[in-house]
XYZ file of C-alpha atoms in Angstrom:
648
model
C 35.207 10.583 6.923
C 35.379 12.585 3.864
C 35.673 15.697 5.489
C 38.522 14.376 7.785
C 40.338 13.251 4.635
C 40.041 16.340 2.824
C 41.294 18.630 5.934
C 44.623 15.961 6.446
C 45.324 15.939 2.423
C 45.013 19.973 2.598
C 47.385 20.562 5.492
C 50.133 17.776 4.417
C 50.392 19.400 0.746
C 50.807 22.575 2.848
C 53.524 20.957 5.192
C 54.983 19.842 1.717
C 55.058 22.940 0.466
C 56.814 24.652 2.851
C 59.085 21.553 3.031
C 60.463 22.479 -0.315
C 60.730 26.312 0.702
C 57.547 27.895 -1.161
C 56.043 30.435 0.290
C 53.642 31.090 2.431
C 50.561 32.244 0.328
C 51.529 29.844 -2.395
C 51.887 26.860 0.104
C 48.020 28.508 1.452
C 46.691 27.942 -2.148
C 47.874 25.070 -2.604
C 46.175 23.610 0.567
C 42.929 25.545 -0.450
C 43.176 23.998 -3.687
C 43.331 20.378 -2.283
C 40.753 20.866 0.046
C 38.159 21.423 -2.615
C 39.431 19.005 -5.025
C 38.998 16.793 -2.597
C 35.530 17.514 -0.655
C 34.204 17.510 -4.017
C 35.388 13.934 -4.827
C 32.490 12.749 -3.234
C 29.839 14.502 -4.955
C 31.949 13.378 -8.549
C 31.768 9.843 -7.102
C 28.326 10.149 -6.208
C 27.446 11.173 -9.032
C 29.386 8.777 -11.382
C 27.581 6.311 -9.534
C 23.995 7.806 -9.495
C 24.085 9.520 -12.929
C 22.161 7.031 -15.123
C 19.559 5.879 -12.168
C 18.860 9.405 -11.466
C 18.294 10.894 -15.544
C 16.565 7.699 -15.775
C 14.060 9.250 -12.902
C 14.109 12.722 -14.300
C 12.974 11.535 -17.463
C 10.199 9.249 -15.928
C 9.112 12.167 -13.839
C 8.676 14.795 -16.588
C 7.096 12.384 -18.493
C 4.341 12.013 -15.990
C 4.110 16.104 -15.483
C 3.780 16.853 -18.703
C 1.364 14.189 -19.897
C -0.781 15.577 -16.195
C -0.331 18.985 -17.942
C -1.929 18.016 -21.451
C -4.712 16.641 -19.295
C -5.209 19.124 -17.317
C -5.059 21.549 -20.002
C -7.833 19.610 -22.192
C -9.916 19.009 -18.997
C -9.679 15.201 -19.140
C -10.388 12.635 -16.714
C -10.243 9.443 -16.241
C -13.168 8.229 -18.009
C -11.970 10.263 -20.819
C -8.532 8.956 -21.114
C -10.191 5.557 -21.234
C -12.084 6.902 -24.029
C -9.045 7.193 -26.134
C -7.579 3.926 -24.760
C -10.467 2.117 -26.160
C -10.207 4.314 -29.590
C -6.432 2.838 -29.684
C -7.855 -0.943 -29.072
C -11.579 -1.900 -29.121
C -10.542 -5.284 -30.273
C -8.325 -6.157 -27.801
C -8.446 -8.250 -24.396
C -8.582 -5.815 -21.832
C -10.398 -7.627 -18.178
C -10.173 -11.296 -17.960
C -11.717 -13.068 -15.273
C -9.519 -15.767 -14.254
C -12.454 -17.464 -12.511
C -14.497 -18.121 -15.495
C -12.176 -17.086 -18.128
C -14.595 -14.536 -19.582
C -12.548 -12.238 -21.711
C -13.752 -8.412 -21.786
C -12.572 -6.230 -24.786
C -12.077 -2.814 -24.443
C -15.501 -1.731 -25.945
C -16.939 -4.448 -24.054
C -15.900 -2.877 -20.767
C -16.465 0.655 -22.182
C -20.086 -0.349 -22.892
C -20.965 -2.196 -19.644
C -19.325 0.848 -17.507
C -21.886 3.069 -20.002
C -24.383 0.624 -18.832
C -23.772 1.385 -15.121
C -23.785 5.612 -15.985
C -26.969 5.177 -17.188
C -28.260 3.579 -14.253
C -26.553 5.774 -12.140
C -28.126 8.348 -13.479
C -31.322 6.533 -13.742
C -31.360 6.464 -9.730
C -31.041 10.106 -9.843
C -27.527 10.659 -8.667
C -25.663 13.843 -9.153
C -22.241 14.163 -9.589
C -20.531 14.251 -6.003
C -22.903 11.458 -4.350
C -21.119 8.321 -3.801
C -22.067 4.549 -4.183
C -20.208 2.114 -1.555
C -18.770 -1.383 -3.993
C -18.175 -4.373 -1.361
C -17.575 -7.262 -3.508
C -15.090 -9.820 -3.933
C -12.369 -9.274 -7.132
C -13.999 -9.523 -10.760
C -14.207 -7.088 -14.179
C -17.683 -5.881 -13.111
C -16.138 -4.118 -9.932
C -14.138 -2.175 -12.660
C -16.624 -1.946 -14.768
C -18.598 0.150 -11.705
C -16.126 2.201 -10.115
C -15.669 3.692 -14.157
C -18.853 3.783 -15.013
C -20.385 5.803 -11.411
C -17.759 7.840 -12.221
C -18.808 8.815 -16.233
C -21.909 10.626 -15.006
C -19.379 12.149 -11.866
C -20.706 9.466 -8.719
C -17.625 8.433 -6.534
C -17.308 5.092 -5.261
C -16.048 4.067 -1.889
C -14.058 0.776 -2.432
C -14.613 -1.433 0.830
C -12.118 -4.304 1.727
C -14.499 -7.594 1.470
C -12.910 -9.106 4.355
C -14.742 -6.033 7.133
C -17.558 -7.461 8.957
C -19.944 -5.347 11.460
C -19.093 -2.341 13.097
C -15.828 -1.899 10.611
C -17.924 -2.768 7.613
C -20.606 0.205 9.059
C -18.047 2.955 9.794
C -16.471 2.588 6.183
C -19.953 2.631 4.677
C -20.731 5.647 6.950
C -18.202 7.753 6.643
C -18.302 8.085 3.363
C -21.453 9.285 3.386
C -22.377 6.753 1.018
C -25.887 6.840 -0.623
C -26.332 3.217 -1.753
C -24.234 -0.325 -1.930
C -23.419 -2.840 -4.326
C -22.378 -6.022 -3.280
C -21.549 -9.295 -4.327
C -24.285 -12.290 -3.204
C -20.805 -14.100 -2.094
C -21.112 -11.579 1.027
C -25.044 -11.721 1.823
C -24.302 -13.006 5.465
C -21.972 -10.205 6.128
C -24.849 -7.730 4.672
C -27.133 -9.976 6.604
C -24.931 -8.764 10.199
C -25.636 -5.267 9.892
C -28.683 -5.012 7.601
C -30.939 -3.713 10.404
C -28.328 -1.214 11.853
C -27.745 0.279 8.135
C -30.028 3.414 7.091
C -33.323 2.477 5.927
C -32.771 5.243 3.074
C -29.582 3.547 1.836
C -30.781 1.868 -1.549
C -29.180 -2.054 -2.009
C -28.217 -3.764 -5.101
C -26.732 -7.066 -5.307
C -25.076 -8.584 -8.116
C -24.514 -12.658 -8.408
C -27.337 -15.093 -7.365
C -29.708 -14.710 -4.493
C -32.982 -15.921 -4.322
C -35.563 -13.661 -4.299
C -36.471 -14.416 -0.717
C -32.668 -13.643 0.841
C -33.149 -10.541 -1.640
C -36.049 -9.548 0.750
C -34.368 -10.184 3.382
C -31.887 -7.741 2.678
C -34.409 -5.337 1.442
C -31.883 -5.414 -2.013
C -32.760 -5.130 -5.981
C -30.970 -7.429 -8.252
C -28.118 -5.509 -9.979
C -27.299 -7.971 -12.998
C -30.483 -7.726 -14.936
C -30.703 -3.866 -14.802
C -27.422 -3.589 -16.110
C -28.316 -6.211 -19.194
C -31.011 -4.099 -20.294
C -29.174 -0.544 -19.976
C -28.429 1.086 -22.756
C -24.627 0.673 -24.100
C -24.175 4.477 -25.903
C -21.885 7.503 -23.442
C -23.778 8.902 -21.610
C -24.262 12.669 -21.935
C -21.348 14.440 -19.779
C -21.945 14.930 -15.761
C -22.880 18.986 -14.735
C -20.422 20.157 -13.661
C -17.842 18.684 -15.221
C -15.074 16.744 -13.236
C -11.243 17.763 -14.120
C -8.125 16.065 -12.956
C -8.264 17.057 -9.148
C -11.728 16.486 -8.623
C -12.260 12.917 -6.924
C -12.863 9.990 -8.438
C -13.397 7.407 -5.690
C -12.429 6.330 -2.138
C -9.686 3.888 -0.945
C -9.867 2.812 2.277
C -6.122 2.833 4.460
C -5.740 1.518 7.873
C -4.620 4.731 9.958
C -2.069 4.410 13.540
C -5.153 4.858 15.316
C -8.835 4.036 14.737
C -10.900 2.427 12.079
C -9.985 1.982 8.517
C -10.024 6.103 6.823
C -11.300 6.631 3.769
C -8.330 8.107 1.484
C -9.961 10.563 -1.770
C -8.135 9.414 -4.787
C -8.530 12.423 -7.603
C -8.215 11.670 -10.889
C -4.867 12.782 -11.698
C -3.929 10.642 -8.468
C -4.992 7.467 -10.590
C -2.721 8.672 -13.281
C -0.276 9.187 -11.344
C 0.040 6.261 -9.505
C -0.541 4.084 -12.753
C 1.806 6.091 -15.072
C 4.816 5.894 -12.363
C 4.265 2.241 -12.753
C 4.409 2.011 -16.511
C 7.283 4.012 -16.972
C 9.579 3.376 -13.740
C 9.185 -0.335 -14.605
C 9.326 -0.129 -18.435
C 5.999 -1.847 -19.110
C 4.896 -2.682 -22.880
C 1.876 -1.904 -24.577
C 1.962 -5.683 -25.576
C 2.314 -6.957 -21.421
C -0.473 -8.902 -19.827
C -0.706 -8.395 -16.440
C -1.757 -10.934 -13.639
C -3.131 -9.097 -10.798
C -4.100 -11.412 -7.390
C -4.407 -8.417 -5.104
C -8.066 -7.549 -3.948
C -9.297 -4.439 -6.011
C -10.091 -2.128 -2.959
C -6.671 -1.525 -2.746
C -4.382 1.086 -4.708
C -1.952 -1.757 -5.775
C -4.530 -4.241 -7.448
C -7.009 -1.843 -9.002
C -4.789 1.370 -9.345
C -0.944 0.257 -10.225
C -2.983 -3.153 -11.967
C -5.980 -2.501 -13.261
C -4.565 1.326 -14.524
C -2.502 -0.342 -16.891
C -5.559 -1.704 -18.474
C -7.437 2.016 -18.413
C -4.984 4.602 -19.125
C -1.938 2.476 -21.125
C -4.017 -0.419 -23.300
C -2.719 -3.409 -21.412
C -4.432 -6.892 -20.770
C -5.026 -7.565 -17.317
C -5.726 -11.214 -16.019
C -8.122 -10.395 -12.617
C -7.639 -13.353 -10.215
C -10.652 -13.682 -7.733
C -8.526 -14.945 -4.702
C -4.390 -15.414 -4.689
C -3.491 -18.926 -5.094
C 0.378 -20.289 -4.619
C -0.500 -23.443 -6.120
C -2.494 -22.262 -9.299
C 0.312 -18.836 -9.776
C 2.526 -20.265 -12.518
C -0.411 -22.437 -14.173
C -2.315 -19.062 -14.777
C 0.699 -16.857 -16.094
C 1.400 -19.597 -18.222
C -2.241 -19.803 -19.668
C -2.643 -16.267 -20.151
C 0.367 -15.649 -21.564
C 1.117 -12.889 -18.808
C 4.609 -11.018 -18.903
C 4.050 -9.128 -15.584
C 2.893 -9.864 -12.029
C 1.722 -8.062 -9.131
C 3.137 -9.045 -5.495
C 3.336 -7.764 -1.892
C 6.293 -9.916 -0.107
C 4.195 -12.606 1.608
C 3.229 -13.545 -1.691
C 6.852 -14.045 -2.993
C 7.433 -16.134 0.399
C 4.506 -18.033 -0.548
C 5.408 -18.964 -3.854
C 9.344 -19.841 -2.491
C 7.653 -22.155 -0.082
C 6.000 -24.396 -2.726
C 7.340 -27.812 -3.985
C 8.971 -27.280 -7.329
C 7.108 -28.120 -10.271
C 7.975 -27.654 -14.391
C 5.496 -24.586 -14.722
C 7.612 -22.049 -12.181
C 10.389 -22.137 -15.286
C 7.801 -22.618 -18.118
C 6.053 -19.045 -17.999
C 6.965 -15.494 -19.990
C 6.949 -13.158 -16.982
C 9.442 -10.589 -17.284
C 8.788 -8.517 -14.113
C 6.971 -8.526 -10.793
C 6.223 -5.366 -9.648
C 5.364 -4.622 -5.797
C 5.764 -3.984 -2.481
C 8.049 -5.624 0.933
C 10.097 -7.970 -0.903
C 12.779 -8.962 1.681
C 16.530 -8.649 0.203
C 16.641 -12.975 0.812
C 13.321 -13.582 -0.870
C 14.320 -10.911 -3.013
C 16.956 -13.071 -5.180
C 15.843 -16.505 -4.134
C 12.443 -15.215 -5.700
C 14.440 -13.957 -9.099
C 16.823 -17.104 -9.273
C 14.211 -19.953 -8.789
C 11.128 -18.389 -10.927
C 13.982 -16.971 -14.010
C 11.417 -13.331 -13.363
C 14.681 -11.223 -14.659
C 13.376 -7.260 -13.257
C 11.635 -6.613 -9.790
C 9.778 -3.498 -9.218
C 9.588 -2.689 -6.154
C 7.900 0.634 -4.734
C 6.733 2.618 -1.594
C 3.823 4.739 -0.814
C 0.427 4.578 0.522
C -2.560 5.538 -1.755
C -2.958 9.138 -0.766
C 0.754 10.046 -0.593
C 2.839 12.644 -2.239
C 6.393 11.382 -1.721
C 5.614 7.749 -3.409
C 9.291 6.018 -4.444
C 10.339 3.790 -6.975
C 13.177 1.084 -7.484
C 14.017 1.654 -11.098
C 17.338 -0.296 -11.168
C 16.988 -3.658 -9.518
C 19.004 -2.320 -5.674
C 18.346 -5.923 -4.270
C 16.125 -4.797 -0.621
C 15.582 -1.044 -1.780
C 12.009 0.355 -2.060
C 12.968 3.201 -4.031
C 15.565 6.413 -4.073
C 15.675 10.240 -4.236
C 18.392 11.737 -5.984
C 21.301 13.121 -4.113
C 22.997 15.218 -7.189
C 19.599 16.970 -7.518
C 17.323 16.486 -4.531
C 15.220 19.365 -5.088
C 13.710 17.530 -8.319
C 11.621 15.547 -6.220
C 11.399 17.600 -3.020
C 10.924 14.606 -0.254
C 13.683 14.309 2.454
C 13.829 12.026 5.469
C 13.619 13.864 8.861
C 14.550 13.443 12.328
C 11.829 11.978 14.647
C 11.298 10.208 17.945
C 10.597 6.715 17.253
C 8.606 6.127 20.324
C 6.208 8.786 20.042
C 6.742 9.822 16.390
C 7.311 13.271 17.402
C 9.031 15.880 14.725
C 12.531 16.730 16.216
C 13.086 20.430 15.400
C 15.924 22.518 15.228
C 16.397 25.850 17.177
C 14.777 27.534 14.668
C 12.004 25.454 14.752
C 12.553 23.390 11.305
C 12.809 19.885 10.757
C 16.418 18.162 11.134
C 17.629 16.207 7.912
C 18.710 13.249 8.327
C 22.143 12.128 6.942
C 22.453 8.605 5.327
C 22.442 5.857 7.697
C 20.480 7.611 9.693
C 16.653 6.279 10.096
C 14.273 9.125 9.941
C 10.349 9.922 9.077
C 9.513 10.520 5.104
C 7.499 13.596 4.038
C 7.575 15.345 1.380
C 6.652 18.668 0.563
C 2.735 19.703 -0.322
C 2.110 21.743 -3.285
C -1.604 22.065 -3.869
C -1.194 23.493 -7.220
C 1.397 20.837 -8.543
C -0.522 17.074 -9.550
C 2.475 15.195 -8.152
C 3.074 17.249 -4.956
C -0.873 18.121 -3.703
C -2.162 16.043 -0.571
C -6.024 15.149 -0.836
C -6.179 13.861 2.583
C -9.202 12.053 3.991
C -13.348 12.260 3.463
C -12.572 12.724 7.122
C -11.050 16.130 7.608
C -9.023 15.674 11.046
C -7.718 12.934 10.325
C -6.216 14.461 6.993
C -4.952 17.359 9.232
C -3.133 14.994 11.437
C -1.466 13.771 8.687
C 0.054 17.463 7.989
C 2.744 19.327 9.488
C 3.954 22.788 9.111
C 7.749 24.851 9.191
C 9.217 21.779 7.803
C 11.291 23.021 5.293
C 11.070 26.911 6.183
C 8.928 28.837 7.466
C 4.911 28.284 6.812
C 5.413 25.509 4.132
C 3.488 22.439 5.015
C 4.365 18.598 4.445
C 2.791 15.496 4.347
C 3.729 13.045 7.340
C 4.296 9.682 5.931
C 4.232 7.846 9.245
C 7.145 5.080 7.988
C 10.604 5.282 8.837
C 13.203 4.557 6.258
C 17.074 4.546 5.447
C 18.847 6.285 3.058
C 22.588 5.251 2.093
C 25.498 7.575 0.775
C 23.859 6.701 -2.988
C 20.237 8.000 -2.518
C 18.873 4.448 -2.152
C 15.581 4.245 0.752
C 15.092 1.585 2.714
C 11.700 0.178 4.288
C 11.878 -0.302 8.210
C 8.522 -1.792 10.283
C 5.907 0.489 11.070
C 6.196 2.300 14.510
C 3.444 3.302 16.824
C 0.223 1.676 16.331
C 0.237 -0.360 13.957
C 1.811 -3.267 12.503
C 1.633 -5.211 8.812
C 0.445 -8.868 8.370
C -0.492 -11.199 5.513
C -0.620 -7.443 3.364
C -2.453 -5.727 5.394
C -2.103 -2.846 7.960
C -3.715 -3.574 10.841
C -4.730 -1.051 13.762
C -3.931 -1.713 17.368
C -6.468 0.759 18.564
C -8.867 -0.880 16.245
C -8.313 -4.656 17.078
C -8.101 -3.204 20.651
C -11.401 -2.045 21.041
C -13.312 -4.772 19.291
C -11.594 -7.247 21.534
C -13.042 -5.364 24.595
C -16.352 -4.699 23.793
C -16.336 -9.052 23.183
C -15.183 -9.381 26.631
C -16.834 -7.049 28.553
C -14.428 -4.151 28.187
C -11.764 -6.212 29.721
C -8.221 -4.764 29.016
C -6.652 -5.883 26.224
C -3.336 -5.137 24.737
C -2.990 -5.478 20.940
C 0.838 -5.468 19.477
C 2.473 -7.424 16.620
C 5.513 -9.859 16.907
C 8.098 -11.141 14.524
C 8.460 -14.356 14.150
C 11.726 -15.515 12.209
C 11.436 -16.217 8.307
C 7.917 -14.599 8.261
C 7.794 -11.304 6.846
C 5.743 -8.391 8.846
C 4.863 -8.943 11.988
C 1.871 -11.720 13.687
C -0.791 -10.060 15.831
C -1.247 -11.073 19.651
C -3.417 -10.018 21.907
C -2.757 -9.518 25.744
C -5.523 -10.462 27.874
C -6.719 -9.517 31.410
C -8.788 -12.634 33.362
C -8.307 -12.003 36.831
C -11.099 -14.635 37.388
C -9.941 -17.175 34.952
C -12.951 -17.952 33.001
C -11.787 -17.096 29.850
C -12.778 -19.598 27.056
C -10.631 -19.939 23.788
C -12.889 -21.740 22.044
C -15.535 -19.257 22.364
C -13.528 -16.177 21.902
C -11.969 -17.958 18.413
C -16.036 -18.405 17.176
C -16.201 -14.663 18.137
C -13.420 -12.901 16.231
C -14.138 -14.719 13.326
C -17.709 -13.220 13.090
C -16.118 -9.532 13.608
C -12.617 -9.647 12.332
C -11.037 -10.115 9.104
C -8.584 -13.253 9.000
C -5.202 -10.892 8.710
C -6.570 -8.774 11.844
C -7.124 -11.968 14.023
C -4.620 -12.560 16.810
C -2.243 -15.457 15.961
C -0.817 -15.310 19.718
C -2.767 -15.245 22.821
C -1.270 -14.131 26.259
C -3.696 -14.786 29.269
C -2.878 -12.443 32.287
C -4.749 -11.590 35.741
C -3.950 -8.093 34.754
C -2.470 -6.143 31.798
C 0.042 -3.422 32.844
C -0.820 0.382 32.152
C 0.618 3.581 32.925
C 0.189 5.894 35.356
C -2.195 7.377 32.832
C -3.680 4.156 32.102
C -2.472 3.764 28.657
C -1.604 0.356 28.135
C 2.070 -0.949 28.319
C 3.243 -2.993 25.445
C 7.068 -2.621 25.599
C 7.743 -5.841 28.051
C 4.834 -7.659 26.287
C 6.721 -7.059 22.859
C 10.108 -7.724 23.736
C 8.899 -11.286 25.837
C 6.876 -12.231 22.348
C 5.323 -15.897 22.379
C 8.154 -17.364 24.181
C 7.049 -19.640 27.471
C 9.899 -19.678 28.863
C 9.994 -15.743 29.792
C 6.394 -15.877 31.453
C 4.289 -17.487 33.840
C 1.124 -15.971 31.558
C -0.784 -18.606 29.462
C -0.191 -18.554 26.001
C -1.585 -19.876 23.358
C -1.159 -19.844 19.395
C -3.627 -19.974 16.441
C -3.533 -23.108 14.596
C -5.604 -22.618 11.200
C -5.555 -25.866 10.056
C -7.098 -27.491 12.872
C -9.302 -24.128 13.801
C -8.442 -23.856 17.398
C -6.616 -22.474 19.825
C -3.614 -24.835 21.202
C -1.869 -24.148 24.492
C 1.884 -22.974 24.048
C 4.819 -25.201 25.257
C 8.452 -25.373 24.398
C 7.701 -27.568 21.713
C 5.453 -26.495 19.691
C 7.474 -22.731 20.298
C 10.699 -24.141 18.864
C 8.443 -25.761 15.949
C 7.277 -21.964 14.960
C 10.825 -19.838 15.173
C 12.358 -22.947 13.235
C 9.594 -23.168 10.539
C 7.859 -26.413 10.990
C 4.619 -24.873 12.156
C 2.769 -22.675 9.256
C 1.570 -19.463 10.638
C-alpha cells in the first residue's frame, strides 16, 4: 500500500510539473524527491510510534548483557550471586510457605541450602553428577536445587504429576544418581520402585513410617539435613562459571516423552533479570507464585526474584481460585504469577470484597487471551500485565513491556538487528523451513504467520542454545543457512504474528502437540501409553477447542472393532499412568481409526468433526470430573459444553 502510494504521489508531482512547463530533469527530481519522502514516511511513522517501547527494550537488554558480563568476568554463579543477595538482606522474608506460613529469611535459606552442600558432598558427589527432586511445591525444593548446586551437583526438576514409565524416562535420562522426594508421592515411588536401579540412592523428606521407608528401600531426608552443618561449604573443583549447568527442566517436546532442557547459570539470570526489568519489579514486591516449581515460570521467573534481586516470594503448594485474593491480601503481595487458565479461573468465580481489597500491582505470565485480558485488569483493579513468550531453553524469549492488550511480546522494527530473532516462512502442516532459491529462510512480512527462531551465538549469554541432556533431540531443534550461509538458529516450533508495529502474536501449537490446563502435552506420548493399555490398539491422540476455554481439550480416537471396550475400566487406568492435564477429556469409539497409506494415523477429519454427535455415527463420550466417569455424548449435554454450563 505504501509503496503504491509513494509511486502515484511521485508521478502526479511529475505530471504537475510538466503541467506548469518545468523541465524535464527538474520535473524528474522532483518526482525522485517525492518518492523518498514518501517511502520513508513509514519508517518515520513507525518509528514515532515504536520509539519509546523499543529504547525502553534496548535499555532492558543492555542492562541484562552487561550485568552477564560483570559475572562472567568475576566468575560468578548462581550460588554466588545469592551470596551477595543475602549480604544485601539477611533479615528479610525471602520463602514463605503458604501452606504452613513458615517464613524463611534469607540466611535462613542460605544456611539450609549449606546444609544440603554438605550432605551432598557427604554422599560423595562430584560436581557434574545430578540428583533427580520430585516433590510437590515448598521452600525446601529451593532450598535443594541451590544447595546441590554450591558444591557443583545438578538437579533434574521432575513434574510431580508423571507416574510410571514417564516418571522412569525423566529420572533416566538424566542420568540421575539419586532422588528426593516428597512422602506426599510414596505410591507413585511405590509404582516403579522395583523397575528403578538398585544403585540409585532414595531420600524422602515429609513423614513415612519407617516400614513404607523400607519399602521403598529410602533414608529419611529431614533429620540429616537438621543436623548438617550451616557454614559454605568449601568451593566445588572445578569451579562452575556462568555457562556451566545448573539444573534440568523438563519440556514436553512435538514428539516423545517429556526432554530434559540444561538450564546454565547465566540462563537463570537471564530469564529472571528479563522479568525484573521488562516488568519494572521493586526491590520492596512480594511475589505470589502458584505455579509448580519444576517449571521455568514458577521457580525461574518466581522464585529468581527471590535469589538474584532480594524479593519476598509467597510459595503456594497447589493453585487455588477460591483462596487467590485471601492470600495476596495476607501477604501483602504486589505481584502475581499466571498462565491464562488461571486468569479464566479467577474471572469465573463469584465476586467477593477481597478481589478489590489486595495491593497487587502486576501479574506477570503467559496465554492471557485479549477478552480475559481486560476483563481480568478491570474486575481485579491489577493496573500492568506482563505477559511473555519462550520456552525454558530458548534464545529468542519476548516480552510485552507496554501493556499491547493480546501481545506476547515484540522485536523492534527501527532496529531489528538488536535482538536478532525474525519470524520465517514455514509449512504449517509439516513444519517444514520454506527456503528461498538460494537456499535461506524467507522473512515473513507482518500479517503474515511464520515460525520464530532466532539466531545462535554460542559465545553471546543471551543468544547461545544449550539444547537437551539428550543430544538429538537438541540437534533437531537446530537449523542451519537461515540467515546466510553456515549460521545456525534455534527452531522455536510456535507460530506467531507480527503487525506493521513489531508487536508478536501467540497462535496454537502445530504438529504434535497441543496445550491444556498449562501444560504441553505430547500426542506421540499420550499415544503410545494409550496403546500399550489396550493391547496396542490404534489410537489417535489430538486436541480440540472448545469455545470460552483457552488451549485446546485432549481426545482420544479409539479403534474397537469388537466392541468390548469398557470406559469405566479404561478411566481407573489412565489415572494410574497419566497426569490429570494429559488425560483425554473426549472419547471417540470407532471399529477402525483411519491411517495413511503409510500407516500414520489421520487426524485431520477427526479434528475438524471435534466432540460434536451430530457429525458421526462413532460413540462419544466426555469426561465428567465431578462425578469421575465417563458419560455418553448426546446433543444435550454437547450444547451444555460449547455454551458453558458444563465445567471442563
Amino acid at each position: 500500500v505504501f509503496y503504491i502510494i509513494s509511486v502515484s504521489a511521485s508521478l502526479g508531482s511529475m505530471g504537475l510539473c510538466r503541467l506548469f512547463g518545468v523541465s524535464w530533469p527538474w520535473s524528474l527530481a522532483a518526482g525522485l524527491g517525492v518518492y523518498l519522502g514518501t517511502s520513508s514516511w513509514k519508517y518515520f511513522y513507525i518509528a514515532a510510534r515504536t520509539a519509546k517501547r523499543d529504547l525502553n527494550g534496548l535499555y532492558v537488554l543492555m542492562r541484562v548483557k552487561l550485568a552477564l558480563w560483570r559475572y562472567m568476568h568475576h566468575g560468578s554463579n548462581i550460588p554466588s550471586i545469592f551470596a551477595q543477595t543475602v549480604k544485601l538482606h539477611p533479615n528479610k522474608p525471602a520463602l514463605i510457605y503458604e501452606a504452613t506460613g513458615e517464613m524463611w529469611t534469607f540466611t535462613q535459606l542460605d544456611e539450609i541450602s549449606n546444609g544440603v552442600a554438605h550432605w551432598a558432598r557427604g554422599q560423595g558427589w562430584v560436581s557434574g553428577d545430578v540428583v533427580a527432586l520430585f516433590m510437590e511445591s515448598r521452600p525446601l525444593q529451593v532450598a535443594l536445587w541451590l544447595g546441590l548446586a554450591k558444591v557443583g551437583v545438578e538437579a533434574a526438576l521432575i513434574n510431580f504429576s508423571l507416574r510410571c514409565d514417564p516418571l522412569l524416562h525423566c529420572i533416566g535420562v538424566s542420568e540421575s544418581r539419586a532422588i528426593v522426594f516428597g512422602a506426599e508421592l510414596a505410591d507413585a515411588m511405590l509404582d516403579i520402585s522395583s523397575t528403578m536401579s538398585q544403585s540409585m540412592v532414595r531420600f524422602c523428606t515429609g513423614d513415612l513410617s519407617a516400614e513404607q521407608l523400607a519399602c521403598l528401600a529410602a533414608q529419611p531426608l529431614d533429620p540429616i539435613l537438621a543436623a548438617a552443618p550451616k557454614h559454605s561449604p568449601s568451593p566445588c573443583v572445578p569451579p562452575k562459571g556462568m555457562n556451566d549447568r545448573l539444573f534440568y527442566i523438563y519440556t514436553s517436546g512435538t514428539t516423545g516423552l517429556p526432554k530434559a532442557a540444561i538450564v546454565v547459570h547465566s540462563r537463570y539470570y537471564r530469564i529472571a533479570a528479563f522479568g525484573y526489568f521488562a516488568f519494572r519489579m521493586r526491590s520492596d514486591d512480594i511475589v505470589y507464585d502458584c505455579l509448580p516449581l519444576y517449571h521455568s515460570a514458577g521457580n525461574i521467573i518466581g522464585v529468581g526474584q527471590c535469589l538474584i534481586h532480594g524479593l519476598t516470594v509467597v510459595v503456594k503448594k497447589k493453585f487455588s481460585a477460591s483462596r487467590f485474593w485471601e492470600d495476596c491480601i495476607k501477604y501483602n503481595c504486589t505481584v502475581v504469577q499466571y498462565i491464562g487458565e488461571i486468569c479464566r479461573y479467577l474471572l469465573s468465580q463469584p465476586v467477593r470484597p477481597a478481589e478489590k481489597q489486595h495491593k497487587v500491582r502486576l501479574a506477570v505470565g503467559n496465554g492471557l487471551r485479549p477478552s480475559v485480558w481486560e476483563a481480568f485488569m478491570e474486575r481485579f483493579g491489577v493496573a500492568q500485565i506482563g505477559e511473555f513468550y519462550g520456552a525454558t531453553e530458548c534464545n529468542c524469549s519476548i516480552a510485552n513491556m507496554d501493556g499491547k492488550v493480546g501481545a506476547c511480546g515484540f522485536n523492534s522494527r527501527i532496529l531489528p538487528n538488536v535482538y536478532p530473532i525474525r519470524l520465517v516462512r514455514v509449512d504449517e502442516d509439516t513444519m517444514e523451513l520454506v527456503r528461498d532459491s538460494r537456499g535461506f529462510c524467507v522473512p515473513c512480512r507482518p500479517g503474515e504467520p511464520g515460525l520464530l527462531v532466532g539466531r545462535i551465538n554460542q559465545q553471546d549469554p543471551l543468544r547461545r542454545f544449550d539444547g537437551y541432556a539428550n543430544q538429538d533431540a537438541t540437534k533437531k531443534k537446530i537449523a542451519h543457512n537461515v540467515f546466510k550461509k553456515n549460521d545456525s538458529a534455534y527452531l522455536s516450533g510456535d507460530v506467531l504474528v507480527m503487525d506493521e508495529l513489531g508487536y508478536m502474536y501467540f497462535r496454537d501449537r502445530s504438529g504434535d502437540t497441543f496445550r491444556w490446563r498449562g501444560e504441553n502435552v505430547s500426542t506421540t506420548e499420550v499415544e503410545g501409553i494409550l496403546s500399550n493399555l489396550l493391547g496396542q490398539t490404534d489410537v489417535a491422540v489430538y486436541g480440540v477447542a472448545v469455545a470460552g476455554v483457552e488451549g485446546k481439550a485432549g481426545m482420544a480416537a479409539i479403534a474397537d472393532a469388537t466392541g468390548s471396550f469398557d470406559c469405566s475400566n479404561f478411566l481407573q487406568d489412565i489415572q494410574r499412568v497419566l497426569p490429570p492435564y494429559a488425560r483425554p477429556v473426549f472419547l471417540r469409539i470407532s471399529p477402525h481409526v483411519d491411517t495413511t497409506g503409510t500407516f500414520k494415523i489421520q487426524k485431520t477429519r477427526l479434528q475438524r468433526e471435534g466432540f460434536d454427535p451430530r457429525l458421526t455415527n462413532d460413540k462419544i463420550y466426555f469426561l465428567n470430573t465431578r462425578g469421575a466417569r465417563y458419560e455418553a455424548m448426546n446433543e444435550e449435554l454437547y450444547n451444555a459444553i460449547v455454551e458453558g454450563r458444563m465445567s471442563l
